[in-house]
Coordinates of C-alpha atoms and ligand atoms in Angstrom, one line a residue:
M1 CA 13.8 -17.8 -19.7
A2 CA 13.2 -14.5 -21.4
S3 CA 9.7 -13.7 -22.6
T4 CA 8.3 -12.0 -25.6
P5 CA 8.1 -8.3 -25.2
I6 CA 4.6 -6.7 -25.1
Y7 CA 3.8 -5.1 -28.4
I8 CA 1.1 -2.5 -28.8
E9 CA 0.1 -1.1 -32.2
N10 CA 1.3 2.4 -32.9
D11 CA 3.5 2.5 -29.8
S12 CA 6.7 2.6 -31.9
R13 CA 9.1 4.1 -29.3
S14 CA 7.4 2.4 -26.3
N15 CA 7.6 -1.0 -28.1
E16 CA 11.4 -0.5 -28.5
I17 CA 11.8 0.3 -24.8
R18 CA 9.6 -2.7 -23.9
K19 CA 11.9 -4.8 -26.1
Q20 CA 15.1 -3.4 -24.6
T21 CA 13.8 -3.9 -21.1
I22 CA 13.3 -7.6 -21.8
D23 CA 16.8 -7.8 -23.4
L24 CA 18.5 -6.2 -20.4
I25 CA 16.5 -6.7 -17.3
P26 CA 15.3 -10.0 -15.9
K27 CA 11.5 -10.1 -16.1
S28 CA 11.4 -11.1 -12.4
H29 CA 12.2 -7.4 -11.7
K30 CA 8.9 -6.3 -13.1
T31 CA 5.4 -7.2 -12.0
Y32 CA 3.4 -8.3 -15.0
T33 CA 0.9 -5.9 -16.6
P34 CA -0.6 -6.5 -20.0
T35 CA 0.4 -2.9 -21.0
Q36 CA 3.8 -2.1 -19.5
L37 CA 3.2 1.6 -20.0
V38 CA 6.4 3.5 -20.9
V39 CA 6.4 6.9 -19.3
N40 CA 8.6 9.8 -20.1
R41 CA 6.7 12.6 -18.4
A42 CA 4.6 12.9 -15.3
E43 CA 2.8 15.7 -13.7
G44 CA 0.2 15.6 -11.0
A45 CA -2.2 12.7 -11.7
R46 CA -1.2 12.6 -15.4
L47 CA 1.4 10.6 -17.3
W48 CA 2.6 10.8 -20.9
N49 CA 4.2 8.1 -23.0
P50 CA 7.0 8.7 -25.5
E51 CA 4.4 8.9 -28.3
G52 CA 2.9 11.9 -26.5
R53 CA -0.3 10.1 -25.4
E54 CA -1.6 11.2 -22.0
F55 CA -3.0 8.9 -19.3
I56 CA -4.7 9.5 -16.0
D57 CA -2.7 7.7 -13.4
F58 CA -5.0 5.4 -11.4
S59 CA -2.0 3.7 -9.7
S60 CA 0.2 6.4 -8.1
G61 CA 3.2 4.2 -9.1
V62 CA 2.2 1.5 -6.7
L63 CA 0.4 3.7 -4.1
V64 CA 3.6 5.7 -3.6
A65 CA 3.1 9.1 -5.3
N66 CA 0.4 10.2 -2.9
L67 CA 1.3 13.9 -3.7
G68 CA 1.2 13.2 -7.4
H69 CA 4.1 13.4 -9.8
N70 CA 6.4 16.4 -9.7
H71 CA 4.3 18.3 -7.1
P72 CA 5.9 21.8 -7.4
Y73 CA 5.9 22.5 -3.7
F74 CA 7.3 19.1 -2.8
E75 CA 10.0 19.4 -5.4
E76 CA 11.0 22.9 -4.3
R77 CA 11.2 21.8 -0.6
Y78 CA 13.0 18.6 -1.5
A79 CA 15.6 20.5 -3.6
S80 CA 16.2 23.0 -0.9
Y81 CA 16.8 20.3 1.7
I82 CA 19.2 18.2 -0.3
S83 CA 21.4 21.0 -1.6
N84 CA 24.9 20.6 -0.2
L85 CA 24.2 17.4 1.6
P86 CA 26.4 14.3 1.2
R87 CA 25.1 11.6 -1.0
N88 CA 25.3 9.1 1.8
A89 CA 25.7 9.6 5.5
Y90 CA 26.6 6.1 6.8
N91 CA 28.7 6.7 9.9
M92 CA 27.9 10.4 9.8
L93 CA 25.2 12.3 11.4
T94 CA 23.0 14.9 9.6
E95 CA 20.5 17.4 10.8
I96 CA 18.0 16.4 8.2
E97 CA 17.9 12.9 9.7
V98 CA 16.9 14.2 13.1
T99 CA 14.5 16.7 11.5
A100 CA 12.8 13.9 9.6
A101 CA 12.5 11.8 12.7
R102 CA 11.2 14.6 14.8
R103 CA 8.7 15.8 12.2
L104 CA 7.4 12.3 11.7
I105 CA 6.9 11.7 15.4
K106 CA 5.1 15.0 15.7
N107 CA 2.9 14.2 12.7
L108 CA 2.1 10.7 14.1
N109 CA 1.1 12.4 17.3
H110 CA 0.6 9.3 19.5
K111 CA 2.1 8.5 22.9
K112 CA 3.6 5.2 21.7
M113 CA 5.3 6.8 18.6
E114 CA 8.5 7.7 20.3
K115 CA 11.4 6.7 17.9
V116 CA 12.0 6.1 14.3
L117 CA 14.1 3.3 12.8
W118 CA 14.8 3.9 9.1
S119 CA 14.8 1.4 6.3
T120 CA 14.7 1.6 2.5
C121 CA 11.7 -0.4 1.5
G122 CA 8.5 -1.7 3.2
S123 CA 9.7 -5.3 3.6
A124 CA 13.0 -4.2 5.2
G125 CA 10.9 -2.1 7.6
I126 CA 8.8 -5.1 8.5
I127 CA 11.9 -7.2 9.1
K128 CA 13.3 -4.6 11.4
A129 CA 10.0 -4.4 13.3
I130 CA 10.0 -8.2 13.7
W131 CA 13.7 -8.1 14.9
S132 CA 12.8 -5.5 17.4
A133 CA 9.8 -7.4 18.8
L134 CA 11.9 -10.6 19.0
Q135 CA 14.5 -8.6 21.1
Y136 CA 11.7 -7.5 23.4
H137 CA 10.5 -11.0 24.0
P138 CA 13.7 -13.1 23.5
D139 CA 12.2 -16.1 25.2
R140 CA 9.0 -16.1 22.9
H141 CA 9.5 -17.5 19.5
I142 CA 6.0 -17.5 18.0
I143 CA 5.0 -14.8 15.5
L144 CA 1.3 -14.3 14.7
S145 CA 0.2 -12.9 11.4
T146 CA -3.2 -12.3 9.9
K147 CA -3.9 -14.5 6.8
Y148 CA -3.7 -13.3 3.2
G149 CA -1.6 -10.3 4.0
F150 CA 1.2 -8.9 2.0
H151 CA 4.2 -7.6 3.9
G152 CA 6.9 -8.0 1.2
K153 CA 8.9 -10.8 -0.4
K154 CA 12.1 -10.7 1.5
G155 CA 13.1 -12.9 4.5
L156 CA 10.8 -12.6 7.5
A157 CA 8.5 -10.2 5.7
G158 CA 7.9 -13.0 3.1
D159 CA 7.5 -15.5 6.0
I160 CA 4.5 -13.7 7.4
T161 CA 2.9 -13.0 4.0
G162 CA 0.0 -15.1 2.7
E163 CA -1.4 -18.0 4.6
K164 CA 1.4 -20.6 4.8
S165 CA 5.0 -20.2 5.9
K166 CA 8.2 -22.2 5.7
N167 CA 9.1 -20.4 8.9
P168 CA 8.2 -22.9 11.7
N169 CA 7.5 -20.1 14.2
V170 CA 4.7 -18.4 12.2
R171 CA 1.1 -19.0 13.1
W172 CA -2.0 -17.5 11.5
I173 CA -5.2 -15.7 12.4
D174 CA -8.1 -15.3 9.9
F175 CA -8.5 -11.8 8.5
I176 CA -12.1 -10.7 8.3
M177 CA -13.3 -10.3 4.7
F178 CA -16.4 -8.8 3.2
T179 CA -16.9 -9.0 -0.6
D180 CA -18.7 -5.6 -0.9
Q181 CA -17.7 -2.5 1.1
R182 CA -21.4 -1.7 1.6
D183 CA -21.8 -4.9 3.6
V184 CA -19.1 -4.2 6.2
P185 CA -21.0 -4.1 9.5
A186 CA -20.4 -1.2 11.9
Q187 CA -20.7 -3.5 14.9
P188 CA -19.6 -7.1 15.4
S189 CA -22.3 -9.8 15.5
D190 CA -22.6 -12.8 17.8
Q191 CA -20.8 -14.9 15.1
D192 CA -17.8 -12.7 15.4
H193 CA -16.6 -14.5 18.6
W194 CA -14.4 -16.5 16.3
I195 CA -11.7 -13.8 16.4
G196 CA -11.2 -14.0 20.2
Q197 CA -11.6 -17.7 20.1
Q198 CA -8.8 -18.1 17.6
L199 CA -6.5 -15.9 19.5
D200 CA -7.2 -17.6 22.8
A201 CA -6.7 -21.0 21.3
L202 CA -3.3 -20.0 20.1
K203 CA -2.5 -18.5 23.5
Q204 CA -3.4 -21.8 25.1
E205 CA -1.4 -23.8 22.7
Y206 CA 1.6 -21.5 23.1
P207 CA 1.6 -20.2 26.6
N208 CA 4.0 -17.3 27.0
Q209 CA 5.5 -18.1 23.7
I210 CA 3.8 -15.5 21.4
S211 CA 6.0 -12.5 20.9
M212 CA 4.1 -10.4 18.4
L213 CA 1.1 -10.1 16.1
V214 CA 1.5 -8.5 12.7
T215 CA -1.4 -7.2 10.7
E216 CA -2.4 -4.5 8.3
P217 CA -5.3 -2.0 8.0
Y218 CA -6.6 -3.8 4.8
L219 CA -5.6 -6.6 2.5
G220 CA -4.3 -5.1 -0.7
A221 CA -2.8 -7.8 -2.8
K222 CA -5.5 -10.4 -1.9
G223 CA -8.0 -8.2 -3.7
S224 CA -8.7 -5.1 -1.6
F225 CA -10.5 -6.2 1.6
H226 CA -11.1 -3.4 4.1
P227 CA -12.1 -4.5 7.6
P228 CA -14.2 -2.8 10.2
S229 CA -12.4 -1.0 13.0
W230 CA -13.7 -3.4 15.6
Y231 CA -11.9 -6.3 14.0
L232 CA -8.5 -4.5 14.2
R233 CA -9.3 -3.1 17.7
Q234 CA -10.0 -6.6 18.9
L235 CA -6.6 -7.8 17.7
N236 CA -5.0 -4.7 19.3
D237 CA -6.8 -5.2 22.7
W238 CA -5.8 -8.9 22.9
C239 CA -2.2 -8.0 22.3
D240 CA -2.3 -5.3 25.0
E241 CA -3.9 -7.8 27.5
N242 CA -1.3 -10.4 26.8
N243 CA 1.8 -8.1 26.5
I244 CA 2.2 -9.2 22.9
V245 CA 3.8 -6.6 20.5
F246 CA 1.2 -5.3 18.1
I247 CA 2.8 -4.4 14.8
L248 CA 0.7 -2.6 12.2
D249 CA 1.9 -2.6 8.6
E250 CA 1.0 0.8 7.3
V251 CA 3.5 0.5 4.4
Q252 CA 0.7 1.1 2.0
S253 CA -2.0 2.8 4.0
C254 CA 0.2 5.6 5.5
H255 CA 0.3 9.2 4.5
G256 CA -3.3 9.8 3.7
R257 CA -4.2 6.8 1.5
T258 CA -7.3 5.8 3.5
G259 CA -8.7 9.3 3.9
E260 CA -6.8 9.9 7.2
M261 CA -3.1 10.5 7.6
Y262 CA -2.6 7.1 9.3
A263 CA -5.0 4.2 9.3
F264 CA -4.3 3.5 13.0
K265 CA -5.9 6.8 13.8
K266 CA -8.9 6.1 11.6
H267 CA -9.5 2.8 13.4
G268 CA -8.6 4.1 16.9
L269 CA -5.7 1.7 17.4
D270 CA -2.6 2.0 19.7
P271 CA 0.0 -0.2 17.9
D272 CA 3.3 -0.7 19.6
L273 CA 5.1 -0.5 16.2
V274 CA 3.9 1.0 12.9
V275 CA 5.7 0.4 9.7
L276 CA 5.5 3.2 7.2
G277 CA 6.6 3.0 3.5
K278 CA 5.5 3.9 0.0
G279 CA 4.1 7.4 0.4
I280 CA 6.4 8.4 3.3
G281 CA 8.9 9.9 0.9
N282 CA 6.6 10.4 -2.1
G283 CA 8.8 8.2 -4.2
E284 CA 12.2 8.3 -2.6
P285 CA 13.2 4.9 -1.4
I286 CA 12.7 5.3 2.3
S287 CA 10.6 3.5 4.9
A288 CA 10.4 3.6 8.7
V289 CA 9.5 1.6 11.8
T290 CA 8.0 4.0 14.3
G291 CA 6.9 3.2 17.9
R292 CA 7.8 2.4 21.4
A293 CA 11.3 3.4 22.5
D294 CA 11.6 0.5 24.9
I295 CA 11.2 -1.9 22.0
L296 CA 13.2 0.0 19.3
D297 CA 16.1 0.8 21.6
L298 CA 17.0 -2.9 22.3
M299 CA 19.1 -3.6 19.3
D300 CA 22.8 -2.6 19.7
Y301 CA 25.0 -0.5 17.4
G302 CA 24.9 -1.7 13.9
E303 CA 22.3 -4.5 14.4
A304 CA 19.7 -2.7 12.3
S305 CA 21.9 -0.5 10.1
D306 CA 22.6 -0.9 6.4
T307 CA 24.1 1.2 3.6
F308 CA 21.1 3.2 2.5
S309 CA 18.7 3.4 5.4
G310 CA 18.0 6.9 6.6
N311 CA 20.1 8.4 3.8
P312 CA 20.0 12.2 3.5
R313 CA 17.8 12.2 0.4
G314 CA 15.3 9.9 1.9
C315 CA 15.1 12.0 5.0
A316 CA 14.8 15.1 2.9
A317 CA 11.9 13.5 1.1
V318 CA 10.2 12.6 4.4
V319 CA 10.4 16.3 5.5
A320 CA 9.3 17.7 2.1
T321 CA 6.4 15.3 2.0
L322 CA 5.2 16.4 5.5
D323 CA 5.7 20.0 4.5
T324 CA 3.4 19.4 1.5
F325 CA 0.8 17.6 3.6
E326 CA 0.8 20.4 6.1
K327 CA 0.5 23.2 3.6
F328 CA -2.3 21.7 1.4
P329 CA -5.6 19.9 2.2
I330 CA -4.4 16.7 0.6
V331 CA -5.9 14.3 3.1
E332 CA -9.2 16.2 2.9
N333 CA -9.1 15.9 -0.9
C334 CA -8.6 12.2 -0.6
Y335 CA -11.6 11.9 1.7
K336 CA -13.8 13.9 -0.6
M337 CA -12.7 12.1 -3.8
S338 CA -13.2 8.8 -2.1
G339 CA -17.0 9.2 -2.1
I340 CA -16.9 10.2 -5.7
V341 CA -14.8 7.2 -6.7
A342 CA -17.2 4.9 -4.8
N343 CA -20.2 6.3 -6.6
Q344 CA -18.6 6.0 -9.9
L345 CA -17.6 2.4 -9.2
Y346 CA -21.1 1.5 -8.1
K347 CA -22.5 3.1 -11.3
L348 CA -20.1 1.1 -13.5
I349 CA -21.2 -2.1 -11.7
E350 CA -24.8 -1.3 -12.5
E351 CA -23.9 -0.8 -16.1
F352 CA -21.6 -3.7 -17.0
E353 CA -22.6 -7.3 -16.4
F354 CA -19.0 -8.5 -16.0
L355 CA -18.2 -6.1 -13.1
G356 CA -18.6 -7.7 -9.6
H357 CA -18.1 -6.0 -6.3
A358 CA -16.2 -2.9 -5.3
R359 CA -14.3 -2.6 -2.0
G360 CA -12.2 0.2 -0.6
E361 CA -11.7 3.4 1.3
G362 CA -9.9 6.7 0.8
L363 CA -8.3 6.4 -2.6
V364 CA -7.6 2.7 -2.5
W365 CA -10.3 0.7 -4.2
G366 CA -10.6 -2.7 -5.8
L367 CA -13.1 -3.6 -8.6
E368 CA -13.8 -7.2 -9.2
I369 CA -14.0 -8.4 -12.8
N370 CA -16.0 -11.6 -13.5
A371 CA -15.8 -14.3 -16.1
Y372 CA -17.9 -13.3 -19.1
A373 CA -18.8 -14.6 -22.6
G374 CA -16.5 -17.6 -22.4
R375 CA -13.6 -15.7 -21.0
S376 CA -12.2 -16.3 -17.5
A377 CA -12.2 -13.6 -14.9
D378 CA -8.4 -13.2 -15.1
E379 CA -8.6 -12.8 -18.9
M380 CA -11.3 -10.2 -18.6
A381 CA -9.3 -8.3 -16.0
N382 CA -6.2 -8.3 -18.2
E383 CA -8.3 -7.1 -21.1
S384 CA -9.7 -4.4 -18.9
V385 CA -6.2 -3.1 -18.0
L386 CA -5.4 -3.1 -21.7
Q387 CA -8.6 -1.4 -22.8
A388 CA -8.1 1.1 -20.0
Y389 CA -4.7 1.9 -21.5
H390 CA -6.2 2.4 -25.0
H391 CA -8.6 4.8 -23.4
G392 CA -6.0 6.8 -21.4
I393 CA -6.1 5.2 -18.0
H394 CA -3.0 3.7 -16.4
L395 CA -3.8 0.8 -14.1
I396 CA -1.4 -1.6 -12.3
G397 CA -1.8 -5.3 -13.1
P398 CA -4.9 -6.9 -11.5
L399 CA -4.8 -7.9 -7.8
A400 CA -5.4 -11.6 -7.1
G401 CA -5.9 -12.2 -10.8
N402 CA -9.2 -10.4 -11.3
V403 CA -9.4 -7.2 -9.2
L404 CA -8.6 -3.9 -10.7
R405 CA -6.8 -1.5 -8.4
I406 CA -8.1 2.1 -8.4
S407 CA -5.6 4.2 -6.5
P408 CA -4.9 7.6 -8.0
P409 CA -2.7 10.2 -6.3
L410 CA -4.4 11.9 -3.4
I411 CA -4.2 15.3 -5.2
I412 CA -6.4 14.2 -8.1
S413 CA -9.1 16.7 -8.8
H414 CA -12.9 16.1 -9.1
T415 CA -12.7 16.8 -12.8
E416 CA -9.9 14.3 -13.2
V417 CA -11.8 11.6 -11.3
I418 CA -14.9 12.1 -13.5
E419 CA -12.8 12.2 -16.6
G420 CA -10.9 9.1 -15.5
F421 CA -14.2 7.2 -14.9
N422 CA -15.6 8.4 -18.3
R423 CA -12.5 6.8 -19.9
L424 CA -13.0 3.6 -17.9
Y425 CA -16.6 3.5 -19.0
K426 CA -15.5 3.7 -22.6
A427 CA -12.9 0.9 -22.0
F428 CA -15.6 -1.4 -20.5
D429 CA -17.9 -0.5 -23.3
A430 CA -15.3 -1.5 -25.8
I431 CA -15.0 -4.9 -24.0
S432 CA -18.7 -5.4 -24.1
N433 CA -18.8 -4.7 -27.8
M434 CA -15.9 -7.1 -28.4
T435 CA -17.6 -9.9 -26.5
R436 CA -21.1 -9.3 -28.0
Ligands
PLP1 C1 1.2 -3.6 3.1 C2 2.5 -3.8 2.5 N1 3.5 -4.1 3.3 C3 4.8 -4.3 2.8 C4 5.0 -4.1 1.5 C5 6.4 -4.4 1.0 O1 7.0 -3.2 0.6 P1 8.2 -3.1 -0.4 O2 7.8 -3.6 -1.7 O3 8.6 -1.7 -0.4 O4 9.3 -4.0 0.2 C6 4.0 -3.7 0.6 C7 4.3 -3.5 -0.8 O5 3.4 -3.5 -1.6 C8 2.7 -3.5 1.1 O6 1.7 -3.2 0.4

């Protein structure tokens, strides 16, 4: 069933591309946004549509372009690494692949981060991490996952996403959730025994049958819920005590997004396997499972290989990304801009009645939109994305129906953050006036 293309007044060329997209590409390939911005130029934290209108990018693609678009240093390094390399190196070895693995391990700088297993997207990385853990514990069939996570749509990654699974081997642990970032307690309270109790209950129910626990540093798709370190540490400790493989999904949080290069460092964790994606290649389709050699070495020749994983361009992008992070204070900038984004969000919340809570860290924030003036929260959120577009801000479609994602490239400047929030203010003001 094809749908009606989105039409936005005065977007003549963009409307034509929106229409052709619907004609040629199944809609399942796209995630719905009420705007479907058409881009034909991108630089830093800015995007331009074919009509020449400029937008501040509050999405980074989908938290991928951490270095921004067309970062000159990244592009120069990348071009120098790929020149003369084969397009594909399946059944060939390249120096760039070992360079990428070595550089990544050095950058991860943790005793358990010994080997790198490449993939081409986050979900495939998750699947390879699960395969590896199942090889490590071939006699244990239970997979634990924390609830409401997003690990991808494909196969085993889809099985451990959400809160229900058709996979009979998946069991769930609650993820700790606070509605406002300012309410996240630095220390656990007496009521927080439930975490250990849930884990122990599962251990009793499935003695020596639990192979792994998969979790992530924060819930993105569920609406941006960012837990305290002690929650994640408790999961990690329990896995260590019980020889259960602890897999941390850093597909989204990696490469600076949370204000530290890796979220596992920020939270003081020692995962056995970490899955990296999105920002690892600043847009090239590459991802990786990194971690313990005794786990990652168990699969035999070919068992985790595929056509594109670890291809030379992906590996070149990994190295060029690390070069750029090492040369410029990008993570520091993310950390600094985080405080400014938080302040701006809290100011907006004070100003507009239909704005709810804000949650986030680094440059990954969620802003709740409430029902207002007879319109549902989801309608208000869609209207917000549309009005943001009209005022020069590009947002991805709302998370969980009514949460706006604010996730600009980590290189965004102070001036751009302020300018972006001024534009958002105007967008919300326009909504207020419409509903008055
Ligand atoms: C935390 C997390 N894990 C896994 C995935 C799946 O990655 P991909 O879409 O590249 O398969 C995503 C994608 O959004 C993600 O955010």
